[in-house]
PDB file of C-alpha atoms in Angstrom:
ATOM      1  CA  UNK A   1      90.116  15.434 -75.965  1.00 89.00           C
ATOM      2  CA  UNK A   2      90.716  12.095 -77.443  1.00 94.00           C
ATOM      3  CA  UNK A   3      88.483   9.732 -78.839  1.00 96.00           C
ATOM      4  CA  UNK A   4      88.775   6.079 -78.577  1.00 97.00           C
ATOM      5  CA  UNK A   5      86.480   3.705 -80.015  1.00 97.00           C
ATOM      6  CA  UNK A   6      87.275  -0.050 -79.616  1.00 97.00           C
ATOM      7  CA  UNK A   7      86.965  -2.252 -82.798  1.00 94.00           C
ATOM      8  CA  UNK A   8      86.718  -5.861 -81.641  1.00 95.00           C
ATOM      9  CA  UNK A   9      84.668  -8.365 -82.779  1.00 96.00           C
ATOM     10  CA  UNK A  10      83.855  -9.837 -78.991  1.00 96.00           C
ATOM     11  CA  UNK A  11      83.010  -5.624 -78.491  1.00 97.00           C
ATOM     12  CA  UNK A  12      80.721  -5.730 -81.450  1.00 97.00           C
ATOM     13  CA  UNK A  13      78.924  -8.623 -80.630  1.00 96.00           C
ATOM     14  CA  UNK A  14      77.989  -8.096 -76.983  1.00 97.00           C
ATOM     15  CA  UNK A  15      76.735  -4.719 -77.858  1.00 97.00           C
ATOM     16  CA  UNK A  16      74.599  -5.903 -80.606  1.00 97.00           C
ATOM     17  CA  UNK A  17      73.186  -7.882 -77.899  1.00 96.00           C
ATOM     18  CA  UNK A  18      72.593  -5.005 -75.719  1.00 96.00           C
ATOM     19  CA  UNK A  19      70.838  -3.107 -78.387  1.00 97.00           C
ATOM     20  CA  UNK A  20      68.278  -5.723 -78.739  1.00 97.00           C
ATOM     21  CA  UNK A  21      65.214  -4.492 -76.894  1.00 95.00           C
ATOM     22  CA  UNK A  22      64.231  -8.286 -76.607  1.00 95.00           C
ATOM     23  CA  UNK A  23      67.098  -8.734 -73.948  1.00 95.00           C
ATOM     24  CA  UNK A  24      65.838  -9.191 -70.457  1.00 93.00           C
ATOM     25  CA  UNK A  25      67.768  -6.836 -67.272  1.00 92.00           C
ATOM     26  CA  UNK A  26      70.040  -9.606 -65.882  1.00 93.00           C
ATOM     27  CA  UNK A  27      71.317 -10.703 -69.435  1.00 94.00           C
ATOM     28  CA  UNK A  28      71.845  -7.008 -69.833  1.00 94.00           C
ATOM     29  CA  UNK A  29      73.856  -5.961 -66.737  1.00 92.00           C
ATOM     30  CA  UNK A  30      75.897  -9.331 -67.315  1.00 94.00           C
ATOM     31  CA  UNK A  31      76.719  -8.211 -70.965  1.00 95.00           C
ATOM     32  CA  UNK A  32      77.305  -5.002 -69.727  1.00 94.00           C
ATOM     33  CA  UNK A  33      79.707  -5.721 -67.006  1.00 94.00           C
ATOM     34  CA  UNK A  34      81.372  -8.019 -69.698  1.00 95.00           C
ATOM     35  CA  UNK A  35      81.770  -5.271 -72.336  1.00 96.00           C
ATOM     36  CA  UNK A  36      83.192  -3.002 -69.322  1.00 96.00           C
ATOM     37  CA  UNK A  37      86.231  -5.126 -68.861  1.00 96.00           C
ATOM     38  CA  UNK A  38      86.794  -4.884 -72.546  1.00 96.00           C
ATOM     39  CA  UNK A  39      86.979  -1.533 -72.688  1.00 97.00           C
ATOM     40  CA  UNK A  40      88.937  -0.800 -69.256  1.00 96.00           C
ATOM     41  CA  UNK A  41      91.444  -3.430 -70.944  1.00 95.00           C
ATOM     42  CA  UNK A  42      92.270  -0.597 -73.578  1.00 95.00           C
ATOM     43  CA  UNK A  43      91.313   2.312 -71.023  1.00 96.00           C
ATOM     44  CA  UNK A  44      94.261   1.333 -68.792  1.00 96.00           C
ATOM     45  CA  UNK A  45      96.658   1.036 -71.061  1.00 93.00           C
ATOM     46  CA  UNK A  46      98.309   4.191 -69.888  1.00 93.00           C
ATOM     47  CA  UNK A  47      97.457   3.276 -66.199  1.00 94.00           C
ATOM     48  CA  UNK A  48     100.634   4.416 -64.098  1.00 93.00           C
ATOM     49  CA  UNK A  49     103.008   1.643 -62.655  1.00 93.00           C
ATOM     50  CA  UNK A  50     106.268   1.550 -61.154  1.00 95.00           C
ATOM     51  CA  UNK A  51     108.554  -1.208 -60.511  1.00 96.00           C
ATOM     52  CA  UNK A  52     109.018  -3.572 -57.773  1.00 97.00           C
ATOM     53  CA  UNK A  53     111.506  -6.366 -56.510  1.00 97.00           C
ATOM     54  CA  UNK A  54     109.540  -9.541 -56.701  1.00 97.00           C
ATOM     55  CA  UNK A  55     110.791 -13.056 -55.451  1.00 98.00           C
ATOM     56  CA  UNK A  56     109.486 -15.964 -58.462  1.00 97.00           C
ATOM     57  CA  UNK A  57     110.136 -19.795 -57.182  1.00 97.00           C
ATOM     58  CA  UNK A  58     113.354 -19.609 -59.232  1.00 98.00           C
ATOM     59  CA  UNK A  59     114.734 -15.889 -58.424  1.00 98.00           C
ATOM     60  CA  UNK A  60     114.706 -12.696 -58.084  1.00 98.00           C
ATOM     61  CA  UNK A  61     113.457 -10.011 -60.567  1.00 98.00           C
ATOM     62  CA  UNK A  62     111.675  -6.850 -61.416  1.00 98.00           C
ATOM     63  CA  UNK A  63     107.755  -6.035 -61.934  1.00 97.00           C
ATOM     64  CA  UNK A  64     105.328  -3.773 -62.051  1.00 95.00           C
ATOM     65  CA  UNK A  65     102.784  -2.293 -59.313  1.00 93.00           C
ATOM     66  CA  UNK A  66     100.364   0.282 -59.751  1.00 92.00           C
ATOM     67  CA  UNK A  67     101.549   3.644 -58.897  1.00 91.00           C
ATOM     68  CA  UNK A  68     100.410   5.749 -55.629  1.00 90.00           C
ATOM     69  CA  UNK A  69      97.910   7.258 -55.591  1.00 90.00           C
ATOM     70  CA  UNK A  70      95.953   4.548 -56.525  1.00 91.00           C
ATOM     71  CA  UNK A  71      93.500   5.346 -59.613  1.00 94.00           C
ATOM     72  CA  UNK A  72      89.890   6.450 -58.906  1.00 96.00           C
ATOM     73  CA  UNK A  73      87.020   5.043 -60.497  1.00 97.00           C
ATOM     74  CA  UNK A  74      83.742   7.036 -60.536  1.00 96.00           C
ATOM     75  CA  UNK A  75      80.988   5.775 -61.493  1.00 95.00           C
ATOM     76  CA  UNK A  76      77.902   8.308 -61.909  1.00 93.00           C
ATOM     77  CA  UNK A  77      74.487   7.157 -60.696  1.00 87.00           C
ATOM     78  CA  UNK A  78      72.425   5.026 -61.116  1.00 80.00           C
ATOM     79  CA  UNK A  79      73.134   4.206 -65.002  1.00 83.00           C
ATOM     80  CA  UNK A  80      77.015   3.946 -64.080  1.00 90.00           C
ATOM     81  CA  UNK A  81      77.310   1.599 -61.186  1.00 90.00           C
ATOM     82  CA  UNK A  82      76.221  -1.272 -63.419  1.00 90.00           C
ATOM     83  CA  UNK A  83      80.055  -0.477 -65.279  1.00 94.00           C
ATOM     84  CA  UNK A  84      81.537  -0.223 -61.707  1.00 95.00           C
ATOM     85  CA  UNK A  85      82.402  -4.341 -61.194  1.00 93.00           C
ATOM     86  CA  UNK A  86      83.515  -4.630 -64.563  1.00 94.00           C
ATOM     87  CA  UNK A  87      86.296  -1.520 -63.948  1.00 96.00           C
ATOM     88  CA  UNK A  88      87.139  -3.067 -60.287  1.00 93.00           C
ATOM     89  CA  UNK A  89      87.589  -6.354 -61.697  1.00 93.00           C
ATOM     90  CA  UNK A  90      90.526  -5.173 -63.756  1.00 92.00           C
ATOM     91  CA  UNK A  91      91.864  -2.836 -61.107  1.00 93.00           C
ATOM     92  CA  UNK A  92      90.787  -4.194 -58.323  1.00 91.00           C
ATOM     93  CA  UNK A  93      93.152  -2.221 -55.993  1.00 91.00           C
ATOM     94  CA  UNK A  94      91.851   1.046 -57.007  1.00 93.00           C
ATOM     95  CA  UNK A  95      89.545   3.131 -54.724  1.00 94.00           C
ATOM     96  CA  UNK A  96      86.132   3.921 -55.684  1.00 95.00           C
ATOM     97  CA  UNK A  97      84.267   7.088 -55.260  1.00 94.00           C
ATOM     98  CA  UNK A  98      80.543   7.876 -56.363  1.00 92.00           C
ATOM     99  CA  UNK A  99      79.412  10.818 -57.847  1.00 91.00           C
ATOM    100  CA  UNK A 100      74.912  11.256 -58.559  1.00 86.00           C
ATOM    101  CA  UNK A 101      74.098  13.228 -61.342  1.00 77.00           C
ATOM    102  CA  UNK A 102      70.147  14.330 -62.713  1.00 73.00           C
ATOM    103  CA  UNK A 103      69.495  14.913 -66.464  1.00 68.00           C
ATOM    104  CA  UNK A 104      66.275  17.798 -66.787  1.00 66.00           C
ATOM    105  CA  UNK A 105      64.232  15.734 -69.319  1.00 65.00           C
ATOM    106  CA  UNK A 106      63.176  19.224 -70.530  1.00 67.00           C
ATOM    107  CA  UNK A 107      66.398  21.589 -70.387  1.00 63.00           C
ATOM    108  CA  UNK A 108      68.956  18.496 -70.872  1.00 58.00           C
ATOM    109  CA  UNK A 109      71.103  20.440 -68.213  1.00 67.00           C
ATOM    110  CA  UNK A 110      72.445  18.051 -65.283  1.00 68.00           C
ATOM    111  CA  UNK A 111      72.943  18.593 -61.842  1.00 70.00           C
ATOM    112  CA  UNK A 112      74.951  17.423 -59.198  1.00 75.00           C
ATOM    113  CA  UNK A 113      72.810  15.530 -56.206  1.00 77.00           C
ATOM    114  CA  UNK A 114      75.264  13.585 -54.675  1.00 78.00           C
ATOM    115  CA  UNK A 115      78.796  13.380 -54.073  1.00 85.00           C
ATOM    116  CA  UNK A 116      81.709  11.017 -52.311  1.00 89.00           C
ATOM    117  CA  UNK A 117      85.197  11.400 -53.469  1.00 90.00           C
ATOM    118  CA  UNK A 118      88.414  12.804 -52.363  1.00 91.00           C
ATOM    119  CA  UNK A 119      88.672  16.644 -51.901  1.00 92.00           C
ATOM    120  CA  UNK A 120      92.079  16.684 -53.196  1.00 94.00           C
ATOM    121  CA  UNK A 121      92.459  14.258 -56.412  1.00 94.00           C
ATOM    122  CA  UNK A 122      95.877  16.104 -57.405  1.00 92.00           C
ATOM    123  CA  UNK A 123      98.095  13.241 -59.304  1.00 88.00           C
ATOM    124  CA  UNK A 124      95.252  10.470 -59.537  1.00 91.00           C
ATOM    125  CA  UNK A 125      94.439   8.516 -62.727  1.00 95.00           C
ATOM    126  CA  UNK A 126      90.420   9.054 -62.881  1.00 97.00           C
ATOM    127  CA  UNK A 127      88.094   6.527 -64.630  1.00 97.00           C
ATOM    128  CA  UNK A 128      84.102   7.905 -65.028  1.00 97.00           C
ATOM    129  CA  UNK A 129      82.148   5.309 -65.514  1.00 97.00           C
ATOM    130  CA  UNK A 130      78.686   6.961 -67.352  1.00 95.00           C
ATOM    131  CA  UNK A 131      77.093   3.919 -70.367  1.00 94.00           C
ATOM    132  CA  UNK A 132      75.485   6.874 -72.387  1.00 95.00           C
ATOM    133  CA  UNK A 133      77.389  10.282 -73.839  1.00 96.00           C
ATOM    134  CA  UNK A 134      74.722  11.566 -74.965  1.00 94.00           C
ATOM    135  CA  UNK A 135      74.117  15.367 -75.454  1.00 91.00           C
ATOM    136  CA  UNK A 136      77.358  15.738 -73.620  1.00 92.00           C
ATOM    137  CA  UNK A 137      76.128  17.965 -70.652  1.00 89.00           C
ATOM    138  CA  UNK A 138      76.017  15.165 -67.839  1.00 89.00           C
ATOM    139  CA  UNK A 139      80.103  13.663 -68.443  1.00 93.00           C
ATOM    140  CA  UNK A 140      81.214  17.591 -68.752  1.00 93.00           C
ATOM    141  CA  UNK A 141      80.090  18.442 -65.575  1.00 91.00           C
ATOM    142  CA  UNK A 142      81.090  15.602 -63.766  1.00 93.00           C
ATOM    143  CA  UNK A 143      84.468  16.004 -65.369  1.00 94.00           C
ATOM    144  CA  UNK A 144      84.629  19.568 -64.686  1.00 92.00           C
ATOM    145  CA  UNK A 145      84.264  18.703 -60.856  1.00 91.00           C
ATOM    146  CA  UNK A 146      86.744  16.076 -60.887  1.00 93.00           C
ATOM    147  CA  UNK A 147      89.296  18.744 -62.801  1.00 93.00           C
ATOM    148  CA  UNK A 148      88.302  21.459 -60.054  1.00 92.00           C
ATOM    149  CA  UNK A 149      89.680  18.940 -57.491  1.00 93.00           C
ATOM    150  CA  UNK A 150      92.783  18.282 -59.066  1.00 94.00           C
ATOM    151  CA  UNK A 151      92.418  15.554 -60.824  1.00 93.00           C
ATOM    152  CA  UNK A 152      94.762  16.151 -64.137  1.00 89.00           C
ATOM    153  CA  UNK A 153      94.312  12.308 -66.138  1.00 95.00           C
ATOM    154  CA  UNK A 154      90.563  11.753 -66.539  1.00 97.00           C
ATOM    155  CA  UNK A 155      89.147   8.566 -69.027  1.00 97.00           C
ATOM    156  CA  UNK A 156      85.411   8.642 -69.631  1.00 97.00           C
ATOM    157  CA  UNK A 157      84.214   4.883 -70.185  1.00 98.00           C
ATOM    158  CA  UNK A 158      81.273   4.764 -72.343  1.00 98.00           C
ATOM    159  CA  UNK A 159      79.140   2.224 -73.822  1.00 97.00           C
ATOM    160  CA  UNK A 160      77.505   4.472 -76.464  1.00 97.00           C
ATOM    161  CA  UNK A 161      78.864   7.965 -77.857  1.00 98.00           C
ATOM    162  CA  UNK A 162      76.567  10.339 -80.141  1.00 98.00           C
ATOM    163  CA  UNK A 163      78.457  12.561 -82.136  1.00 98.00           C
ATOM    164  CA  UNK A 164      76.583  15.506 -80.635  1.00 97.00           C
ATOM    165  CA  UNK A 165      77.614  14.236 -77.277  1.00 96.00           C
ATOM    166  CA  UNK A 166      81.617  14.285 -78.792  1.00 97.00           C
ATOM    167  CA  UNK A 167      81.217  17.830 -80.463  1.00 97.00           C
ATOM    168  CA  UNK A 168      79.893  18.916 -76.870  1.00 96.00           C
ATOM    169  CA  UNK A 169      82.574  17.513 -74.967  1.00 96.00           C
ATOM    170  CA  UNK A 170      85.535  18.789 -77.701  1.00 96.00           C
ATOM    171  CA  UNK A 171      83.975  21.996 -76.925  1.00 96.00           C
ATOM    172  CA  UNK A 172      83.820  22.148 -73.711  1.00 95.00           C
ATOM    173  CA  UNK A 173      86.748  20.625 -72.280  1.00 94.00           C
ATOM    174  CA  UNK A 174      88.827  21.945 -74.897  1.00 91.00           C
ATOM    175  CA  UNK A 175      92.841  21.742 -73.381  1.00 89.00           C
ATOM    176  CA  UNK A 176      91.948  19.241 -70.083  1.00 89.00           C
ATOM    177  CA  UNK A 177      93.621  16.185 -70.360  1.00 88.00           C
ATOM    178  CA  UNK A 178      90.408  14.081 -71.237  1.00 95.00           C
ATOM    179  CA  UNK A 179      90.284  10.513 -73.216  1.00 97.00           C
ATOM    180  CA  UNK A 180      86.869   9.134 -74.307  1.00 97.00           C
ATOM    181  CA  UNK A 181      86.572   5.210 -74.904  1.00 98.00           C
ATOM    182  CA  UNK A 182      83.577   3.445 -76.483  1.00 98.00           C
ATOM    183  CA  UNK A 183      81.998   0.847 -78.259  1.00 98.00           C
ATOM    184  CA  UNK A 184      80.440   2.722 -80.625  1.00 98.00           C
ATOM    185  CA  UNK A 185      79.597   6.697 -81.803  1.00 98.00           C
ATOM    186  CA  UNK A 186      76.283   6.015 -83.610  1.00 98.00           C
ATOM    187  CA  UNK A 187      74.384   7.730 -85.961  1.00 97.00           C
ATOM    188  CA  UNK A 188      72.948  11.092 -83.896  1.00 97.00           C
ATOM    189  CA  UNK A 189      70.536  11.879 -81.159  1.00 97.00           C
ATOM    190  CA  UNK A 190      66.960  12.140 -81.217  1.00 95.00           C
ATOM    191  CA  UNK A 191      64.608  14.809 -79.981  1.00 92.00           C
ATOM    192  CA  UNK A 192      64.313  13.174 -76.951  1.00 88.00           C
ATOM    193  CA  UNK A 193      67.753  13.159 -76.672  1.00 88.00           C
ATOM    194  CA  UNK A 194      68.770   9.275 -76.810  1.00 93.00           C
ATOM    195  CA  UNK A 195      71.142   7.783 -79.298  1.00 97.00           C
ATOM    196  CA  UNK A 196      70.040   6.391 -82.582  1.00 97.00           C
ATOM    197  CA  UNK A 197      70.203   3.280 -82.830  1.00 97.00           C
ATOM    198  CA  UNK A 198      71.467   3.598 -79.340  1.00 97.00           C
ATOM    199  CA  UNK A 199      70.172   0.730 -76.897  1.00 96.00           C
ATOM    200  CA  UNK A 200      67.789   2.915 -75.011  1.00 94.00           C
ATOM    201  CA  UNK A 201      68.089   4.207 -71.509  1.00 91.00           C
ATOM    202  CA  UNK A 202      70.621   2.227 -69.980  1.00 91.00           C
ATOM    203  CA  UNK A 203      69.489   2.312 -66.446  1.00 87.00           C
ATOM    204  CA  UNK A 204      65.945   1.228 -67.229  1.00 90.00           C
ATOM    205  CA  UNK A 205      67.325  -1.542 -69.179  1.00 91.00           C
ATOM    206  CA  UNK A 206      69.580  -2.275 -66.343  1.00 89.00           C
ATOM    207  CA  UNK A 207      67.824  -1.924 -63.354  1.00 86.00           C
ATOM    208  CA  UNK A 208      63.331  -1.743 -64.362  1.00 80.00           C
ATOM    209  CA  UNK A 209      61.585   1.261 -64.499  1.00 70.00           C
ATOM    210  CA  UNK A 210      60.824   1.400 -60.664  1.00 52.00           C
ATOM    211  CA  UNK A 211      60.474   4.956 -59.503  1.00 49.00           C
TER     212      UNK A 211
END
């Protein structure tokens, strides 16, 4: 697996922002779509093209398109579709699929609720969208599924990284083609099992406590 972590100064200071527990749910999704496209910016930099005649107002000459198949991006529920227009607004010709995962608050484990994506991802560029590795156990198995459908280029894009979340991934995606990028890998997890300093839970902060 590799590790990524994005030092920028516009990075740094839209997640300070985001940590602050004084900053109201719109501000936060806006900042957070904002810090998305940052960090697709470096995600993609490996994105798949291939050239392609193009007519200028002066001549003819060569570009660059992106590749078929088109990259995926899947963002996991809920937490992750506030990262999805961020992603699309950078690739806005890939296709989107959705993937609903459930952390136990007691056992940490997640599950798989709900599902839409190709059957058959063999040869596709896959982008997870999930703002919070964490212990690790939610991004593995979603992962594992997309990997168990063929999908053989996955990038994680993550707000926040613990280190515990990193050691768990390491582990257990050990030789799969996997690249993490961040903001940040803070300090550890709690007993609760959020990040310190962290920002809290990133859906709350997105979307209210409703439910």
């Amino acid at each position: 697996m590799r590790l990524q972590i994005v030092d920028h100064p516009l990075v740094a200071h839209k997640l300070s922002t985001l940590r602050d527990a004084r900053t109201d749910s719109p501000t936060f999704r806006r900042l957070a779509d904002e810090l998305v496209t940052l960090l697709a910016y470096e995600a993609t930099r490996d994105v798949r093209v291939e050239e392609v005649g193009i007519t200028t107002p002066v001549t003819e000459t060569t570009g660059v398109q992106l590749s078929r198949p088109r990259p995926l991006v899947v963002p996991i529920i809920r937490a992750g579709l506030g990262m999805l227009e961020g992603m699309v607004r950078l690739l806005p010709t890939a296709e989107v699929g959705f993937l609903g995962m459930i952390r136990d608050e007691h056992t940490l484990q997640a599950s798989t609720y709900a599902n839409r994506m190709p059957d058959d991802l063999s040869g596709r560029q896959v982008y997870v969208l999930d703002p919070m590795l964490a212990t690790g156990g939610t991004l593995v198995a979603a992962i594992k599924e997309l990997i168990r459908r063929g999908a053989d280029d996955v990038t994680a894009l993550c707000l926040l990284a613990a280190p515990e979340g990193v050691e768990v991934m390491e582990r257990d995606l050990a030789g799969t083609p996997v690249t993490v990028v961040t903001a940040s890998v803070d300090e550890r997890l709690n007993e609760q099992g959020f990040i310190v300093p962290g920002l809290g839970d990133a859906g709350d902060r997105m979307y209210g406590t409703a439910g």
